[in-house]
mmCIF file of C-alpha atoms and ligand atoms in Angstrom:
data_model
loop_
_atom_site.group_PDB
_atom_site.id
_atom_site.type_symbol
_atom_site.label_atom_id
_atom_site.label_comp_id
_atom_site.label_asym_id
_atom_site.label_seq_id
_atom_site.Cartn_x
_atom_site.Cartn_y
_atom_site.Cartn_z
ATOM 1 C CA MET A 12 -23.653 -1.740 0.867
ATOM 2 C CA LYS A 13 -20.167 -2.567 -0.424
ATOM 3 C CA THR A 14 -17.531 -0.260 1.031
ATOM 4 C CA ARG A 15 -14.658 0.652 -1.233
ATOM 5 C CA GLY A 16 -11.348 -0.781 0.011
ATOM 6 C CA SER A 17 -8.427 1.304 1.239
ATOM 7 C CA LEU A 18 -5.380 2.027 -0.851
ATOM 8 C CA ILE A 19 -2.401 1.066 1.310
ATOM 9 C CA VAL A 20 1.138 2.051 0.469
ATOM 10 C CA LEU A 21 3.769 -0.041 2.200
ATOM 11 C CA SER A 22 7.371 1.085 1.986
ATOM 12 C CA GLY A 23 10.478 0.004 3.830
ATOM 13 C CA PHE A 24 14.211 -0.233 3.331
ATOM 14 C CA ALA A 25 15.380 -3.014 1.018
ATOM 15 C CA GLY A 26 15.956 -6.089 3.175
ATOM 16 C CA VAL A 27 13.589 -5.083 5.982
ATOM 17 C CA GLY A 28 11.411 -8.127 5.262
ATOM 18 C CA LYS A 29 8.338 -6.634 3.557
ATOM 19 C CA GLY A 30 7.898 -9.768 1.429
ATOM 20 C CA THR A 31 7.898 -12.159 4.400
ATOM 21 C CA VAL A 32 5.530 -9.982 6.413
ATOM 22 C CA LEU A 33 3.118 -9.653 3.480
ATOM 23 C CA LYS A 34 3.230 -13.417 2.900
ATOM 24 C CA SER A 35 2.208 -13.917 6.534
ATOM 25 C CA LEU A 36 -0.537 -11.274 6.204
ATOM 26 C CA PHE A 37 -1.996 -12.816 3.034
ATOM 27 C CA GLU A 38 -1.873 -16.338 4.445
ATOM 28 C CA THR A 39 -3.650 -15.477 7.670
ATOM 29 C CA ARG A 40 -6.062 -12.667 6.789
ATOM 30 C CA GLU A 41 -8.694 -12.106 4.132
ATOM 31 C CA GLY A 42 -9.813 -9.128 2.114
ATOM 32 C CA TYR A 43 -6.426 -8.082 0.747
ATOM 33 C CA ALA A 44 -5.190 -7.674 -2.800
ATOM 34 C CA TYR A 45 -1.537 -7.251 -3.733
ATOM 35 C CA SER A 46 -0.691 -4.967 -6.605
ATOM 36 C CA VAL A 47 1.946 -6.636 -8.797
ATOM 37 C CA SER A 48 4.292 -3.954 -10.115
ATOM 38 C CA ALA A 49 6.016 -3.745 -13.453
ATOM 39 C CA THR A 50 9.802 -3.432 -13.396
ATOM 40 C CA THR A 51 12.737 -3.346 -15.757
ATOM 41 C CA ARG A 52 15.074 -5.065 -13.279
ATOM 42 C CA ALA A 53 16.091 -8.691 -13.883
ATOM 43 C CA PRO A 54 14.264 -11.399 -11.909
ATOM 44 C CA ARG A 55 16.051 -12.731 -8.813
ATOM 45 C CA PRO A 56 16.278 -16.505 -8.391
ATOM 46 C CA GLY A 57 12.826 -17.859 -7.537
ATOM 47 C CA GLU A 58 10.924 -14.785 -8.736
ATOM 48 C CA VAL A 59 8.056 -15.511 -11.098
ATOM 49 C CA ASP A 60 6.789 -13.182 -13.840
ATOM 50 C CA GLY A 61 3.244 -12.010 -13.061
ATOM 51 C CA VAL A 62 3.528 -13.077 -9.395
ATOM 52 C CA HIS A 63 6.387 -11.047 -7.918
ATOM 53 C CA TYR A 64 6.615 -8.520 -10.740
ATOM 54 C CA PHE A 65 5.757 -8.102 -14.385
ATOM 55 C CA PHE A 66 9.301 -8.145 -15.760
ATOM 56 C CA VAL A 67 9.326 -5.911 -18.813
ATOM 57 C CA SER A 68 11.856 -4.257 -21.122
ATOM 58 C CA LYS A 69 12.742 -0.583 -20.816
ATOM 59 C CA GLU A 70 10.920 0.019 -24.128
ATOM 60 C CA ARG A 71 7.714 -1.632 -22.885
ATOM 61 C CA PHE A 72 7.902 0.301 -19.596
ATOM 62 C CA GLU A 73 8.261 3.600 -21.426
ATOM 63 C CA GLU A 74 5.265 2.642 -23.571
ATOM 64 C CA MET A 75 3.245 2.028 -20.360
ATOM 65 C CA ILE A 76 4.203 5.527 -19.192
ATOM 66 C CA ARG A 77 3.145 7.061 -22.530
ATOM 67 C CA ASN A 78 -0.182 5.158 -22.518
ATOM 68 C CA ASP A 79 -0.957 6.324 -18.959
ATOM 69 C CA GLU A 80 -1.182 2.701 -17.781
ATOM 70 C CA LEU A 81 0.600 3.419 -14.481
ATOM 71 C CA LEU A 82 -0.797 4.935 -11.291
ATOM 72 C CA GLU A 83 2.777 5.955 -10.393
ATOM 73 C CA TYR A 84 6.315 4.980 -11.305
ATOM 74 C CA ALA A 85 9.837 5.702 -10.154
ATOM 75 C CA CYS A 86 13.428 4.975 -10.978
ATOM 76 C CA TYR A 87 15.151 3.077 -8.174
ATOM 77 C CA VAL A 88 18.816 1.967 -8.170
ATOM 78 C CA GLY A 89 18.937 2.208 -11.978
ATOM 79 C CA ASN A 90 15.648 0.469 -12.828
ATOM 80 C CA TYR A 91 12.074 1.514 -13.445
ATOM 81 C CA TYR A 92 9.294 0.314 -11.121
ATOM 82 C CA GLY A 93 5.598 1.168 -11.570
ATOM 83 C CA THR A 94 2.059 0.322 -10.453
ATOM 84 C CA PRO A 95 -0.389 -0.799 -13.169
ATOM 85 C CA LYS A 96 -3.546 1.280 -12.732
ATOM 86 C CA ASP A 97 -6.474 -0.928 -13.801
ATOM 87 C CA TYR A 98 -5.941 -3.771 -11.352
ATOM 88 C CA VAL A 99 -5.732 -1.428 -8.366
ATOM 89 C CA GLU A 100 -8.923 0.400 -9.304
ATOM 90 C CA SER A 101 -10.995 -2.746 -9.889
ATOM 91 C CA ARG A 102 -9.897 -4.390 -6.621
ATOM 92 C CA LEU A 103 -10.640 -1.233 -4.602
ATOM 93 C CA GLU A 104 -14.101 -1.132 -6.200
ATOM 94 C CA ASP A 105 -14.604 -4.772 -5.145
ATOM 95 C CA GLY A 106 -13.944 -3.789 -1.528
ATOM 96 C CA PHE A 107 -10.422 -5.190 -1.161
ATOM 97 C CA ASP A 108 -7.711 -3.339 0.721
ATOM 98 C CA VAL A 109 -5.068 -3.016 -1.972
ATOM 99 C CA ILE A 110 -1.420 -3.035 -0.946
ATOM 100 C CA LEU A 111 1.195 -1.283 -3.034
ATOM 101 C CA GLU A 112 4.686 -2.294 -1.956
ATOM 102 C CA ILE A 113 6.565 0.679 -3.342
ATOM 103 C CA GLU A 114 9.441 3.003 -2.528
ATOM 104 C CA VAL A 115 9.298 6.568 -1.263
ATOM 105 C CA GLN A 116 9.155 8.598 -4.503
ATOM 106 C CA GLY A 117 6.198 6.499 -5.693
ATOM 107 C CA ALA A 118 4.546 6.713 -2.275
ATOM 108 C CA LEU A 119 4.675 10.499 -2.337
ATOM 109 C CA LYS A 120 3.176 10.541 -5.832
ATOM 110 C CA ILE A 121 0.316 8.382 -4.540
ATOM 111 C CA ARG A 122 -0.172 10.809 -1.640
ATOM 112 C CA GLU A 123 -0.704 13.627 -4.158
ATOM 113 C CA LYS A 124 -2.983 11.653 -6.467
ATOM 114 C CA VAL A 125 -5.001 9.742 -3.851
ATOM 115 C CA PRO A 126 -5.170 11.831 -0.662
ATOM 116 C CA ASP A 127 -7.068 9.067 1.188
ATOM 117 C CA ALA A 128 -4.278 6.522 0.669
ATOM 118 C CA VAL A 129 -2.639 5.297 3.885
ATOM 119 C CA LEU A 130 1.153 5.410 3.912
ATOM 120 C CA ILE A 131 2.880 2.857 6.145
ATOM 121 C CA TYR A 132 6.629 2.439 6.588
ATOM 122 C CA MET A 133 8.200 -0.801 7.779
ATOM 123 C CA LEU A 134 11.338 -0.366 9.876
ATOM 124 C CA PRO A 135 13.958 -2.793 11.150
ATOM 125 C CA PRO A 136 14.577 -2.878 14.917
ATOM 126 C CA SER A 137 18.052 -1.354 14.223
ATOM 127 C CA ALA A 138 20.405 -0.318 11.373
ATOM 128 C CA GLN A 139 22.799 -3.198 12.173
ATOM 129 C CA GLU A 140 19.928 -5.685 11.878
ATOM 130 C CA LEU A 141 19.097 -4.275 8.429
ATOM 131 C CA TYR A 142 22.708 -4.699 7.267
ATOM 132 C CA GLU A 143 22.798 -8.301 8.518
ATOM 133 C CA ARG A 144 19.546 -9.124 6.728
ATOM 134 C CA LEU A 145 20.763 -7.657 3.427
ATOM 135 C CA LYS A 146 24.012 -9.604 3.670
ATOM 136 C CA GLY A 147 22.186 -12.773 4.716
ATOM 137 C CA ARG A 148 19.945 -12.631 1.651
ATOM 138 C CA GLY A 149 23.012 -13.515 -0.421
ATOM 139 C CA THR A 150 21.460 -12.385 -3.712
ATOM 140 C CA GLU A 151 23.260 -9.064 -4.159
ATOM 141 C CA THR A 152 26.890 -8.059 -4.535
ATOM 142 C CA GLY A 153 28.665 -6.019 -1.849
ATOM 143 C CA GLU A 154 28.418 -2.994 -4.085
ATOM 144 C CA VAL A 155 24.616 -3.286 -4.407
ATOM 145 C CA ILE A 156 24.278 -3.821 -0.640
ATOM 146 C CA ALA A 157 26.306 -0.673 0.023
ATOM 147 C CA LYS A 158 24.122 1.230 -2.478
ATOM 148 C CA ARG A 159 20.965 0.000 -0.740
ATOM 149 C CA MET A 160 22.262 0.966 2.716
ATOM 150 C CA ARG A 161 23.055 4.484 1.469
ATOM 151 C CA ARG A 162 19.629 4.650 -0.109
ATOM 152 C CA ALA A 163 18.084 3.601 3.240
ATOM 153 C CA ALA A 164 19.749 6.562 4.943
ATOM 154 C CA GLU A 165 18.306 8.853 2.231
ATOM 155 C CA GLU A 166 14.829 7.334 2.518
ATOM 156 C CA ALA A 167 14.822 7.691 6.303
ATOM 157 C CA LYS A 168 14.702 11.450 5.761
ATOM 158 C CA ASN A 169 11.204 11.135 4.270
ATOM 159 C CA LEU A 170 9.751 9.056 7.074
ATOM 160 C CA GLU A 171 7.757 11.881 8.574
ATOM 161 C CA GLN A 172 5.628 12.080 5.439
ATOM 162 C CA TYR A 173 4.166 8.658 6.240
ATOM 163 C CA ASP A 174 1.116 8.035 8.425
ATOM 164 C CA TYR A 175 2.268 4.955 10.369
ATOM 165 C CA ILE A 176 5.349 2.858 11.069
ATOM 166 C CA VAL A 177 5.445 -0.868 11.801
ATOM 167 C CA VAL A 178 8.631 -2.417 13.224
ATOM 168 C CA ASN A 179 9.551 -5.812 11.853
ATOM 169 C CA ASP A 180 11.210 -7.701 14.693
ATOM 170 C CA ASP A 181 9.181 -10.835 13.923
ATOM 171 C CA ALA A 182 7.308 -11.339 10.647
ATOM 172 C CA ASP A 183 4.077 -12.783 12.095
ATOM 173 C CA VAL A 184 3.878 -10.193 14.864
ATOM 174 C CA CYS A 185 4.571 -7.430 12.348
ATOM 175 C CA ALA A 186 1.840 -8.814 10.044
ATOM 176 C CA GLY A 187 -0.598 -8.489 12.980
ATOM 177 C CA ARG A 188 0.446 -4.868 13.534
ATOM 178 C CA LEU A 189 0.029 -4.084 9.865
ATOM 179 C CA HIS A 190 -3.396 -5.740 9.779
ATOM 180 C CA ARG A 191 -4.638 -3.689 12.741
ATOM 181 C CA VAL A 192 -3.470 -0.421 11.203
ATOM 182 C CA ILE A 193 -5.115 -1.256 7.874
ATOM 183 C CA ARG A 194 -8.388 -2.511 9.328
ATOM 184 C CA SER A 195 -8.735 0.529 11.563
ATOM 185 C CA GLN A 196 -9.147 2.561 8.347
ATOM 186 C CA ARG A 197 -12.570 0.945 7.936
ATOM 187 C CA GLN A 198 -13.744 2.908 10.966
ATOM 188 C CA ARG A 199 -12.747 6.252 9.463
ATOM 189 C CA VAL A 200 -15.611 8.696 9.022
ATOM 190 C CA LYS A 201 -14.428 9.319 5.450
ATOM 191 C CA SER A 202 -14.645 5.611 4.626
ATOM 192 C CA ASN A 203 -18.225 5.388 5.869
ATOM 193 C CA LEU A 204 -19.974 8.373 4.319
ATOM 194 C CA PRO A 205 -22.720 6.356 2.534
ATOM 195 C CA PHE A 206 -23.610 4.610 5.821
ATOM 196 C CA ILE A 207 -23.530 7.878 7.763
ATOM 197 C CA ARG A 208 -25.762 9.623 5.187
ATOM 198 C CA LYS A 209 -28.236 6.724 5.300
ATOM 199 C CA LEU A 210 -28.377 6.922 9.107
ATOM 200 C CA GLN A 211 -28.892 10.692 8.975
ATOM 201 C CA GLU A 212 -31.799 10.168 6.573
ATOM 202 C CA GLU A 213 -33.291 7.476 8.796
ATOM 203 C CA LEU A 214 -33.036 9.727 11.866
ATOM 204 C CA LYS A 215 -34.726 12.550 10.007
ATOM 205 C CA GLU A 216 -37.577 10.338 8.809
ATOM 206 C CA LEU A 217 -38.074 8.743 12.204
ATOM 207 C CA ASN A 218 -38.143 12.103 13.957
ATOM 208 C CA GLU A 219 -40.622 13.475 11.433
ATOM 209 C CA ARG A 220 -42.863 10.441 11.930
ATOM 210 C CA ASN A 221 -42.662 10.828 15.716
ATOM 211 C CA VAL A 222 -43.562 14.513 15.488
ATOM 212 C CA ASP A 223 -46.544 13.602 13.266
ATOM 213 C CA SER A 224 -47.786 10.898 15.598
ATOM 214 C CA SER A 225 -47.289 13.010 18.737
ATOM 215 C CA SER A 226 -49.203 15.950 17.193
ATOM 216 C CA ALA A 227 -51.918 13.489 16.056
ATOM 217 C CA SER A 228 -52.311 12.252 19.635
ATOM 218 C CA HIS A 229 -53.025 15.833 20.776
ATOM 219 C CA ASP A 230 -55.938 16.199 18.357
HETATM 220 P P1 5GP B 327 13.290 -4.778 -5.294
HETATM 221 O O1 5GP B 327 14.182 -4.596 -6.484
HETATM 222 O O2 5GP B 327 14.081 -5.026 -4.035
HETATM 223 O O3 5GP B 327 12.221 -5.798 -5.531
HETATM 224 O O4 5GP B 327 12.527 -3.394 -5.085
HETATM 225 C C1 5GP B 327 13.226 -2.203 -4.947
HETATM 226 C C2 5GP B 327 12.295 -1.122 -4.451
HETATM 227 O O5 5GP B 327 11.308 -0.813 -5.437
HETATM 228 C C3 5GP B 327 11.527 -1.510 -3.198
HETATM 229 O O6 5GP B 327 11.615 -0.424 -2.269
HETATM 230 C C4 5GP B 327 10.125 -1.713 -3.687
HETATM 231 O O7 5GP B 327 9.186 -1.440 -2.669
HETATM 232 C C5 5GP B 327 10.068 -0.697 -4.809
HETATM 233 N N1 5GP B 327 8.980 -0.949 -5.762
HETATM 234 C C6 5GP B 327 8.464 -2.130 -6.171
HETATM 235 N N2 5GP B 327 7.466 -1.931 -7.020
HETATM 236 C C7 5GP B 327 7.315 -0.600 -7.166
HETATM 237 C C8 5GP B 327 6.408 0.234 -7.917
HETATM 238 O O8 5GP B 327 5.523 -0.216 -8.617
HETATM 239 N N3 5GP B 327 6.578 1.572 -7.820
HETATM 240 C C9 5GP B 327 7.548 2.145 -7.047
HETATM 241 N N4 5GP B 327 7.602 3.458 -6.998
HETATM 242 N N5 5GP B 327 8.406 1.392 -6.314
HETATM 243 C C10 5GP B 327 8.296 0.046 -6.378
#
């Protein structure tokens, strides 16, 4: 019996290292699917269309909204970001745990639409460490870094709406933590209802058979 995968929302401040941790997770563990988002922001050096994001125009993004092609979307630091619906649904059906790497507004929309989704927040070991990582990335201007740090402070206010946190002090160790949280979802009662119902049926049948045979032996 194929169990439907879990829908996993992973959020974290810009620069916390979500990409590196996910790379480690995907390289070392099986059964995961990554949802590639659509965005109107420009590609950063090294980013590939269809791999990191689907880079689309504002017009195309607004068309996707109108056509109901997105599971959720949000505006973040002046650009649209959204999750294409079809891919997520088909991978969940195939039993993969699907990871959406999205920000808080989108995560909360997912919580409303898909109550079983698991919301995980990745945190840096400290605020100073986050600032150093953003600066070290060298791809954004000082102004954008400052904007992202202010946004982090805003986002931190929503942390209690998430189910789990994972601290990224080391990418491989953090990938292990993330994997354990995600895999533990497979043991949830809710995720195993078909199996539980089958077992209940089997117990009922077996007990009925035993009652029959024990009453037969008294004849
Ligand atoms: P970045 O521009 O650094 O790649 O992403 C900025 C933020 O947008 C990150 O917090 C990232 O997780 C979030 N993001 C990426 N894709 C999506 C999406 O499809 N939906 C939403 N709501 N946020 C997204």
